[in-house]
Each structure stands twice: as structure tokens, then as C-alpha cells.
Short mmCIF file of C-alpha atoms in Angstrom, two decimals:
data_model
loop_
_atom_site.label_atom_id
_atom_site.label_comp_id
_atom_site.label_asym_id
_atom_site.label_seq_id
_atom_site.Cartn_x
_atom_site.Cartn_y
_atom_site.Cartn_z
CA MET H 1 28.04 -16.71 12.40
CA LEU H 2 30.54 -19.59 11.92
CA ILE H 3 29.51 -23.22 11.88
CA GLN H 4 31.78 -25.26 14.13
CA GLY H 5 34.82 -26.53 12.21
CA PHE H 6 34.31 -24.22 9.22
CA SER H 7 36.99 -21.79 8.06
CA SER H 8 36.76 -18.06 8.74
CA ASP H 9 37.81 -17.41 5.12
CA PRO H 10 34.59 -16.68 3.10
CA GLU H 11 35.60 -18.67 0.01
CA LEU H 12 36.80 -21.71 1.94
CA ARG H 13 33.73 -21.55 4.17
CA ALA H 14 31.45 -21.51 1.11
CA ASN H 15 33.15 -24.62 -0.30
CA GLN H 16 32.96 -26.41 3.06
CA ALA H 17 29.26 -25.57 3.36
CA ALA H 18 28.59 -26.85 -0.16
CA GLU H 19 30.49 -30.09 0.47
CA SER H 20 28.61 -30.60 3.72
CA LEU H 21 25.30 -30.08 1.95
CA VAL H 22 26.21 -32.49 -0.85
CA ASP H 23 27.41 -35.10 1.65
CA TRP H 24 24.11 -34.91 3.51
CA ALA H 25 22.20 -35.21 0.21
CA ASN H 26 24.24 -38.25 -0.85
CA HIS H 27 23.47 -40.07 2.40
CA ASN H 28 19.76 -39.37 2.02
CA LYS H 29 17.34 -39.12 -0.88
CA GLY H 30 18.66 -35.75 -1.99
CA ILE H 31 17.76 -32.15 -1.16
CA VAL H 32 15.21 -29.87 -2.77
CA LEU H 33 16.03 -26.20 -2.11
CA LEU H 34 12.89 -24.01 -2.19
CA ILE H 35 13.91 -20.34 -2.48
CA ASP H 36 11.40 -17.50 -2.67
CA ASN H 37 12.46 -14.18 -4.23
CA PHE H 38 15.33 -16.00 -5.89
CA GLN H 39 16.13 -12.87 -7.93
CA MET H 40 17.18 -11.10 -4.74
CA ILE H 41 19.69 -13.87 -3.98
CA LEU H 42 21.25 -13.62 -7.43
CA ASP H 43 21.39 -9.82 -7.22
CA ARG H 44 23.67 -10.15 -4.19
CA LEU H 45 26.08 -12.54 -5.91
CA SER H 46 28.87 -11.59 -8.27
CA SER H 47 29.15 -12.92 -11.82
CA GLN H 48 31.93 -15.26 -10.67
CA GLU H 49 29.71 -16.61 -7.89
CA HIS H 50 26.92 -17.16 -10.47
CA HIS H 51 29.23 -19.39 -12.49
CA ARG H 52 30.34 -21.32 -9.40
CA LEU H 53 26.75 -21.91 -8.37
CA ARG H 54 25.81 -23.10 -11.85
CA LYS H 55 28.77 -25.51 -11.88
CA ARG H 56 27.81 -26.90 -8.47
CA LEU H 57 24.15 -27.40 -9.45
CA SER H 58 25.19 -29.04 -12.74
CA MET H 59 27.53 -31.50 -11.04
CA GLU H 60 25.37 -32.52 -8.08
CA LYS H 61 22.29 -34.39 -9.28
CA ARG H 62 20.96 -34.81 -5.74
CA LEU H 63 20.66 -31.04 -5.34
CA VAL H 64 17.51 -29.62 -6.88
CA LEU H 65 16.77 -25.91 -6.74
CA ILE H 66 13.28 -24.51 -7.20
CA GLY H 67 13.23 -20.73 -7.12
CA ALA H 68 10.32 -18.30 -7.26
CA SER H 69 10.53 -14.77 -8.61
CA PRO H 70 7.81 -12.16 -9.26
CA ASN H 71 9.33 -11.40 -12.66
CA VAL H 72 11.74 -12.85 -15.21
CA ILE H 73 15.31 -12.87 -13.86
CA SER H 74 17.67 -11.04 -16.22
CA ALA H 75 20.51 -13.45 -15.33
CA THR H 76 18.49 -16.25 -16.97
CA ILE H 77 17.68 -14.55 -20.29
CA GLU H 78 20.85 -12.60 -21.13
CA TYR H 79 23.02 -14.54 -23.56
CA ASP H 80 26.33 -13.95 -21.76
CA ALA H 81 24.92 -14.57 -18.25
CA ALA H 82 25.84 -17.66 -16.22
CA PHE H 83 22.30 -19.01 -16.01
CA TYR H 84 21.29 -18.40 -19.61
CA ASP H 85 19.15 -21.36 -20.72
CA PHE H 86 20.01 -23.21 -17.49
CA PHE H 87 16.75 -23.29 -15.52
CA ALA H 88 13.48 -24.71 -16.78
CA PRO H 89 11.14 -21.69 -16.36
CA HIS H 90 7.49 -22.22 -15.56
CA GLU H 91 5.27 -19.15 -15.62
CA LEU H 92 2.56 -19.13 -12.98
CA ARG H 93 -0.41 -17.38 -14.50
CA GLY H 94 -2.90 -15.55 -12.30
CA MET H 95 -5.62 -17.68 -10.73
CA ASP H 96 -9.03 -17.50 -12.34
CA PHE H 97 -11.96 -16.35 -10.23
CA VAL H 98 -13.02 -19.85 -9.13
CA ASP H 99 -9.52 -20.87 -8.00
CA ALA H 100 -8.97 -17.53 -6.23
CA GLN H 101 -12.28 -18.01 -4.45
CA ALA H 102 -11.25 -21.51 -3.35
CA LEU H 103 -7.91 -20.21 -2.07
CA MET H 104 -9.51 -17.46 0.02
CA MET H 105 -12.16 -19.83 1.39
CA ALA H 106 -9.44 -22.30 2.45
CA LEU H 107 -7.57 -19.52 4.26
CA ALA H 108 -10.78 -18.26 5.88
CA LYS H 109 -11.76 -21.72 7.13
CA PHE H 110 -8.25 -22.37 8.45
CA HIS H 111 -8.25 -19.11 10.44
CA GLY H 112 -11.96 -19.23 11.32
CA ALA H 113 -12.57 -15.88 9.60
CA THR H 114 -16.32 -15.95 8.90
CA GLN H 115 -16.19 -12.32 7.75
CA VAL H 116 -13.88 -13.24 4.88
CA GLU H 117 -16.07 -16.21 3.96
CA ASN H 118 -19.02 -13.81 3.74
CA VAL H 119 -17.16 -11.47 1.38
CA VAL H 120 -16.00 -14.33 -0.84
CA THR H 121 -19.39 -16.12 -1.08
CA ALA H 122 -22.21 -13.69 -0.28
CA LYS H 123 -20.62 -10.59 -1.84
CA LYS H 124 -19.28 -12.00 -5.09
CA PRO H 125 -19.27 -8.68 -7.03
CA ARG H 126 -17.05 -7.16 -4.34
CA PHE H 127 -14.65 -10.12 -4.38
CA ARG H 128 -14.67 -10.17 -8.19
CA ALA H 129 -13.46 -6.55 -8.16
CA LEU H 130 -10.69 -7.47 -5.72
CA HIS H 131 -9.75 -10.45 -7.88
CA THR H 132 -9.39 -8.11 -10.86
CA LEU H 133 -7.32 -5.75 -8.73
CA THR H 134 -4.81 -8.50 -7.87
CA GLY H 135 -4.77 -9.99 -11.34
CA GLY H 136 -5.31 -13.36 -9.65
CA ASN H 137 -1.70 -13.26 -8.39
CA PRO H 138 -1.55 -15.93 -5.62
CA ARG H 139 1.04 -13.99 -3.59
CA THR H 140 -1.04 -10.79 -3.68
CA LEU H 141 -4.27 -12.67 -2.95
CA VAL H 142 -2.77 -14.14 0.23
CA LEU H 143 -1.59 -10.69 1.30
CA LEU H 144 -4.99 -9.20 0.48
CA TYR H 145 -6.63 -11.82 2.69
CA HIS H 146 -5.29 -10.00 5.76
CA ILE H 147 -7.08 -6.82 4.65
CA LEU H 148 -10.36 -8.68 4.20
CA THR H 149 -10.29 -9.65 7.88
CA HIS H 150 -11.01 -5.97 8.67
CA ASP H 151 -14.22 -4.05 8.05
CA ASP H 152 -13.78 -0.60 9.60
CA VAL H 153 -12.45 2.02 7.15
CA LEU H 154 -9.61 3.10 9.41
CA GLU H 155 -8.62 -0.51 10.16
CA VAL H 156 -8.62 -1.30 6.42
CA HIS H 157 -6.41 1.75 5.88
CA VAL H 158 -3.90 0.53 8.49
CA ALA H 159 -3.94 -3.00 7.03
CA LEU H 160 -3.38 -1.63 3.52
CA GLN H 161 -0.46 0.51 4.71
CA ARG H 162 1.05 -2.58 6.34
CA LEU H 163 0.61 -4.54 3.10
CA LEU H 164 2.23 -1.73 1.09
CA ASP H 165 5.15 -1.69 3.53
CA MET H 166 5.56 -5.46 3.17
CA THR H 167 5.70 -5.25 -0.63
CA THR H 168 7.94 -2.15 -0.73
CA PRO H 169 11.33 -4.00 -0.67
CA LEU H 170 10.21 -6.29 -3.50
CA TYR H 171 8.64 -3.60 -5.69
CA LYS H 172 11.36 -1.05 -4.98
CA ALA H 173 14.05 -3.52 -6.03
CA ARG H 174 12.06 -4.28 -9.18
CA VAL H 175 12.00 -0.60 -10.14
CA GLU H 176 15.64 0.05 -9.30
CA GLU H 177 16.93 -2.77 -11.51
CA LEU H 178 15.42 -1.02 -14.57
CA SER H 179 17.23 1.57 -16.64
CA GLU H 180 16.30 5.25 -16.33
CA GLN H 181 14.26 5.20 -19.54
CA GLU H 182 12.52 1.96 -18.56
CA GLN H 183 11.58 3.57 -15.25
CA ARG H 184 10.07 6.51 -17.14
CA VAL H 185 7.96 4.13 -19.23
CA LEU H 186 6.85 2.21 -16.16
CA ASP H 187 6.00 5.46 -14.38
CA VAL H 188 3.68 6.47 -17.21
CA LEU H 189 1.81 3.15 -17.27
CA ALA H 190 1.63 2.71 -13.48
CA LEU H 191 0.07 6.16 -13.03
CA ALA H 192 -2.18 5.92 -16.10
CA GLY H 193 -4.49 3.30 -14.63
CA GLU H 194 -5.27 1.98 -18.13
CA ALA H 195 -3.58 0.31 -21.09
CA LEU H 196 -1.74 2.66 -23.45
CA SER H 197 -0.35 2.34 -26.97
CA ALA H 198 3.36 2.72 -27.68
CA ARG H 199 2.71 6.16 -29.18
CA GLU H 200 0.85 7.31 -26.07
CA VAL H 201 3.66 6.05 -23.86
CA ALA H 202 6.23 7.83 -26.04
CA GLU H 203 4.35 11.12 -25.79
CA ARG H 204 3.89 10.96 -22.03
CA SER H 205 7.45 9.79 -21.30
CA HIS H 206 8.98 12.26 -23.81
CA LEU H 207 10.80 9.50 -25.68
CA GLU H 208 11.12 8.86 -29.40
CA ILE H 209 8.57 6.30 -30.57
CA ASN H 210 11.25 3.76 -31.62
CA ASN H 211 13.02 4.14 -28.29
CA ALA H 212 9.76 3.80 -26.33
CA SER H 213 8.83 0.67 -28.33
CA ALA H 214 12.20 -0.91 -27.52
CA ARG H 215 11.78 -0.14 -23.82
CA LEU H 216 8.25 -1.57 -23.85
CA ALA H 217 9.45 -4.78 -25.52
CA ARG H 218 12.17 -5.18 -22.90
CA LEU H 219 9.68 -4.65 -20.02
CA VAL H 220 7.34 -7.25 -21.53
CA THR H 221 10.24 -9.71 -21.78
CA VAL H 222 11.13 -9.39 -18.08
CA GLY H 223 7.46 -9.69 -17.08
CA VAL H 224 6.86 -6.14 -15.82
CA LEU H 225 4.34 -5.32 -18.56
CA ASN H 226 1.77 -7.22 -20.60
CA ARG H 227 0.69 -6.69 -24.20
CA VAL H 228 -3.10 -6.36 -24.50
CA GLU H 229 -5.47 -6.09 -27.41
CA ILE H 230 -8.14 -3.40 -27.23
CA PRO H 231 -11.37 -4.10 -29.17
CA GLY H 232 -11.64 -1.75 -32.15
CA GLU H 233 -7.95 -0.79 -31.97
CA ASN H 234 -5.40 -1.96 -34.53
CA ARG H 235 -2.37 -1.19 -32.37
CA LEU H 236 -1.24 -3.24 -29.39
CA HIS H 237 -1.52 -1.63 -25.97
CA PHE H 238 0.53 -2.17 -22.83
CA GLU H 239 -0.33 -2.39 -19.14
CA VAL H 240 1.41 -3.22 -15.88
CA SER H 241 1.35 -7.00 -15.48
CA GLU H 242 0.54 -6.93 -11.77
CA PRO H 243 -2.34 -4.51 -11.00
CA PHE H 244 -1.43 -4.31 -7.31
CA PHE H 245 1.98 -2.94 -8.29
CA SER H 246 0.15 0.06 -9.73
CA ILE H 247 -1.66 0.51 -6.40
CA TRP H 248 1.67 0.41 -4.56
CA TYR H 249 3.30 2.78 -7.03
CA ARG H 250 0.49 5.33 -6.83
CA MET H 251 0.46 5.23 -3.05
CA ARG H 252 4.23 5.47 -2.65
CA ALA H 253 5.64 7.40 -5.63
CA PRO H 254 3.70 10.73 -5.80
CA ARG H 255 4.72 13.46 -3.40
CA ARG H 256 1.35 15.21 -3.56
CA VAL H 257 -0.79 14.21 -0.58
CA ARG H 258 -4.04 14.88 -2.43
CA ARG H 259 -3.12 12.49 -5.22
CA ARG H 260 -2.21 9.68 -2.81
CA LEU H 261 -5.47 10.13 -0.90
CA GLU H 262 -7.52 10.13 -4.11
CA TRP H 263 -6.00 6.80 -5.14
CA LEU H 264 -6.48 5.44 -1.62
CA ILE H 265 -10.17 6.32 -1.76
CA ASP H 266 -10.41 4.72 -5.21
CA PHE H 267 -9.01 1.51 -3.66
CA LEU H 268 -11.50 1.72 -0.76
CA GLU H 269 -14.34 2.16 -3.23
CA ILE H 270 -13.29 -1.07 -4.98
CA PHE H 271 -12.73 -2.80 -1.63
CA TYR H 272 -16.25 -2.01 -0.38
CA GLY H 273 -17.90 -2.73 -3.72
CA GLY H 274 -19.03 0.77 -4.63
CA ILE H 275 -19.32 4.39 -3.53
CA GLU H 276 -22.62 3.85 -1.69
CA GLU H 277 -21.18 1.28 0.72
CA LEU H 278 -18.02 3.36 1.18
CA ASN H 279 -20.11 6.41 2.04
CA ARG H 280 -22.08 4.35 4.57
CA ARG H 281 -18.84 3.26 6.22
CA THR H 282 -17.58 6.84 6.13
CA LEU H 283 -20.58 8.04 8.14
CA ASP H 284 -19.50 5.75 10.98
CA LEU H 285 -16.34 7.85 11.34
CA ILE H 286 -18.34 10.82 12.66
CA ASP H 287 -18.71 9.00 16.00
CA HIS H 288 -15.10 7.78 16.10
CA PRO H 289 -13.55 8.78 19.46
CA SER H 290 -10.38 10.40 18.07
CA PHE H 291 -8.19 10.59 14.97
CA ASN H 292 -4.42 10.62 14.57
CA GLN H 293 -2.83 12.69 11.81
CA ASP H 294 -3.16 10.08 9.03
CA GLN H 295 -6.73 9.24 10.01
CA SER H 296 -7.63 12.93 10.06
CA GLU H 297 -6.26 13.41 6.55
CA LEU H 298 -8.16 10.38 5.21
CA SER H 299 -11.38 11.42 6.97
CA LEU H 300 -11.20 14.94 5.54
CA ALA H 301 -10.65 13.55 2.04
CA LEU H 302 -13.51 11.04 2.47
CA SER H 303 -15.86 13.80 3.68
CA GLN H 304 -15.62 15.45 0.26
CA ARG H 305 -17.49 12.54 -1.34
CA LEU H 306 -20.41 12.52 1.10
CA PRO H 307 -23.60 13.75 -0.60
CA ASP H 308 -25.27 14.88 2.64
CA THR H 309 -24.16 18.42 3.57
CA ALA H 310 -24.73 18.07 7.32
CA ALA H 311 -22.84 14.76 7.49
CA ARG H 312 -20.04 16.19 5.36
CA ARG H 313 -19.62 19.19 7.69
CA ALA H 314 -19.75 16.96 10.80
CA LEU H 315 -16.97 14.69 9.53
CA GLN H 316 -14.93 17.68 8.39
CA SER H 317 -15.07 19.11 11.90
CA ARG H 318 -13.97 15.80 13.41
CA ALA H 319 -11.07 15.59 10.96
CA LEU H 320 -10.04 19.20 11.59
CA GLU H 321 -9.82 18.50 15.33
CA GLY H 322 -6.94 16.15 14.59
CA LEU H 323 -5.27 18.33 11.96
CA ILE H 324 -5.14 21.65 13.88
CA CYS H 325 -2.92 20.06 16.54
CA ALA H 326 0.05 20.02 14.15
CA ASP H 327 2.18 22.95 13.03
CA GLY H 328 1.51 24.14 9.49
CA PHE H 329 -2.04 22.74 9.54
CA ARG H 330 -3.28 25.30 6.96
CA GLU H 331 -0.66 24.14 4.43
CA ARG H 332 -1.52 20.51 5.17
CA ILE H 333 -5.23 21.09 4.59
CA SER H 334 -4.41 22.92 1.36
CA GLU H 335 -2.46 19.86 0.21
CA ILE H 336 -5.44 17.59 0.90
CA LEU H 337 -8.20 19.69 -0.64
CA ASP H 338 -8.75 21.41 -3.94
CA LEU H 339 -9.06 25.02 -2.75
CA SER H 340 -12.49 25.86 -4.12
CA GLU H 341 -14.74 28.43 -2.48
CA GLU H 342 -16.26 25.78 -0.21
CA ASN H 343 -12.86 24.46 0.82
CA ASN H 344 -11.62 27.96 1.61
CA SER H 345 -14.40 28.10 4.18
CA ILE H 346 -12.94 24.90 5.68
CA LEU H 347 -9.64 26.73 6.18
CA ASN H 348 -11.50 29.54 7.94
CA ARG H 349 -13.26 27.00 10.14
CA ALA H 350 -9.91 25.39 10.96
CA ASP H 351 -8.51 28.78 11.98
CA TYR H 352 -11.51 29.35 14.26
CA MET H 353 -11.23 25.87 15.80
CA LYS H 354 -7.50 26.40 16.38
CA LYS H 355 -8.15 29.68 18.21
CA MET H 356 -10.90 28.08 20.30
CA ALA H 357 -8.61 25.16 21.19
CA GLU H 358 -5.87 27.58 22.27
CA LEU H 359 -8.41 29.58 24.31
CA LYS H 360 -9.62 26.38 25.96
CA THR H 361 -6.04 25.48 26.90
CA ARG H 362 -5.43 28.89 28.46
CA MET H 363 -8.68 28.74 30.42
CA LEU H 364 -7.93 25.28 31.77
CA GLN H 365 -4.67 26.58 33.13
CA GLN H 366 -6.65 28.49 35.77
CA LYS H 367 -6.47 25.67 38.32
CA ASP H 368 -7.60 27.87 41.23
CA ILE H 369 -10.91 28.61 39.52
CA LEU H 370 -11.45 24.96 38.73
CA LYS H 371 -10.78 24.00 42.35
CA LYS H 372 -13.20 26.66 43.60
CA ALA H 373 -16.00 25.61 41.25
CA ASP H 374 -15.36 21.88 41.81
CA VAL H 375 -16.29 20.99 38.21
CA SER H 376 -14.68 18.90 35.50
CA ASP H 377 -12.68 20.45 32.68
CA GLU H 378 -15.49 20.02 30.17
CA GLU H 379 -18.10 21.41 32.54
CA PHE H 380 -15.87 24.39 33.24
CA ILE H 381 -15.52 25.21 29.55
CA LEU H 382 -19.25 24.77 28.98
CA PHE H 383 -20.13 27.09 31.88
CA LEU H 384 -17.56 29.69 30.99
CA CYS H 385 -18.39 29.83 27.29
CA GLY H 386 -22.13 29.55 27.77
CA SER H 387 -22.68 33.09 29.10
CA PHE H 388 -20.82 36.38 29.28
CA SER H 389 -22.86 37.72 32.21
CA LEU H 390 -22.82 34.95 34.82
CA SER H 391 -19.83 34.06 36.97
CA VAL H 392 -18.54 30.50 37.27
CA ASP H 393 -20.13 30.20 40.75
CA GLU H 394 -23.49 31.40 39.45
CA LYS H 395 -23.39 28.99 36.58
CA TYR H 396 -22.50 26.12 38.90
CA LYS H 397 -25.42 26.97 41.21
CA LYS H 398 -27.77 27.01 38.24
CA LYS H 399 -26.48 23.57 37.22
CA GLN H 400 -27.20 22.21 40.71
CA HIS H 401 -30.79 23.46 40.52
#
């Protein structure tokens, strides 16, 4: 889109835009440019454009740029880069529990979300776990707020998926800007779920210890990892600096469905403050009207943690109703469950339910019988399957009496 009077040539247009901006700043009190995800802007500019931008910002005192980035920008720490030692960096540490609580309460009051207020004040252990999960990161806390406005397991799942989708461009770009060996190191720590020593990282990433140590130091410098001290351990350990990144990575990176669902359930357990409350919420799913494919997969995985056998079987049946509608349902179930003896029986039950569903479909195709009996689809199936000796008319007469 061209601004009226500006050149169609990109370089001339850029200079005209800059001059226009400076002119406006000089006739006013100046301009403060607030740019979020500033690293993404710099990634799209060439080295030459970096130098031109630095020159412009150095010359024009009425132009002030404040940029935010989730991690250290390489263009500001590399010696031969245009912005080396140019900006005044200020690291925003994670909020402590009290400040995070105040932030969430302010958001809840602004939106009138009493449910969130209840979680933050009346259920402090639950919110403390969520605070630990976010590392007190203000950006992640605000995003997590939208999940706290939901209570139903399936609604929380949808809200979490939406949050993961929102953070994907940012986190994906963060991973892709790392070297191949740095990605291997990050993969190990993100999937580990705990702090590891340099030797442990080297073993799991199949790198030489000196090479792994160099990669770890680099990742600490750019803010992807933190060094941590473990009581009783002489060696330093390393962990992902933003805990929610590990959640995103576990939910998006592995190809195995079972692994993703296990980590999802681990998140839900933290979200609800323990396995007992999660199991109570899971029981509510038995009466849920219907499941889509994703909900069926989650419900089947959740059923495995229910201690009550009858409830577990009831939820399994509800989940299977949604899964048998898709092609390759046996393979999908095998991907979700560890195929123990009990779970093999679930496959057999799914086969039986699939055959019964197909039989029901074929029977409901007999429109002339339905018209003659003047019954609903469900009544017709009930009458027909309820006895092998009575006709549909006889069953209908018995119902009337």
C-alpha cells in the first residue's frame, strides 16, 4: 500500500517515510516507538538495513525505540553486528507469586471473571502450581488467564490448544534460529522435564562433552536456558528458561499421539490442582452429549487414570463411540493406549461397537418398516434388537400396552 505522494521505489519510499516520521517528531514532543517481538522485525531486515536503522536512530534524538523480545537478540550481542552494544538492555525477570496474583486479579476484575478470582484467591495451591508452570512470565500469565476462564475439561483443552497455536509462530521462530546442535540440546532439555547436567545433556544428545558445554553456554547467553544449582550437586545444571515453552514443545514436537496425550494430562493435573480433582472432572465427561475425534482421544486417555472400574469402562465406551467413526480406528486406539491385556479387550470392544453401528445403519435404511411401525429410529432399534422372536408390529403393540 502506497502513502499518497510517496515513491513506488522501496528504498526511496523508506527514506520518505523516515523523513516524514522525523518531521512529525520535530514538530511535537518526539515519538516513542513501542515494538513487541522486535527480534522478528530485525530477522526480516538485511544487514545493510540494520546499519541504516542504527544510523537513523543515532541521529534523531526525538525518536526513541523500545523493543520487547522473549529472548536475547543475536544482532545485539554479536561483535560484528550493527546493533552490538547499541541498545540498553533491561531483563524482565518473572513475576513473583504476589505480583502474578495481583496481575491476574486485575484482569479478572476488569473482565468480571469471578471464576478466575476464585482460583487466584480461594485456590492458592492450584494457582501457585500454575505460577511455577509459567515461570512468572507476564506474557504467558496473560495468555494463561484465558484458560482460567474455563472449567470444563474439554473447554480447557480447546483453550490450551488455542494458546499453543498463538505461541507457535514465536516459539517455532525461536527454535529455527538455533543451529542444528543447539536444537538437539534444546530438544533434550525440553523433553526431560527437569534440570540436567552438561554430561547428561551430552549423553542424551550424542555430543562430545566439550561441544555440549559450548552449546549450553550459547543457549544461556541468548536466554533460552538457565543455569541452576541443585542442592547436594557440585556441577551446574541447565533447564529451559521458560517452562511454558517446554509445554508447547512437548505438545507440538513428538509425533507419538500417546506421548502428547500423556503430557496434556500432566498439564491438566497441574491445572486442576491434583489427580483427585482431575478425576472428578473426568467423570463429568461420561454424560457429555457427544465427542469429536480429539475429544474422544483425550477422553480415552483420561479414562485410563480413573480408579473406579465401572466409571472407567463407561467413559471408554463413550470415547470409542467417537473413534470408531473414523477409518483406521484400531490403529488410532493402539497409538493412544499401551496395548496391555486390558487394552486389547478395548480393541475387541471397539470392533464389536463398530459392527453394531454398521448393523444399526443398515437396519435404519429399511424406511418402509419404520413407516409401518410408526416409531422413532431409536425405538425401532430397541424393539428390533430386544427380541429375536417377536415381529416389529408385536413389539410395538406390547409397547402401547
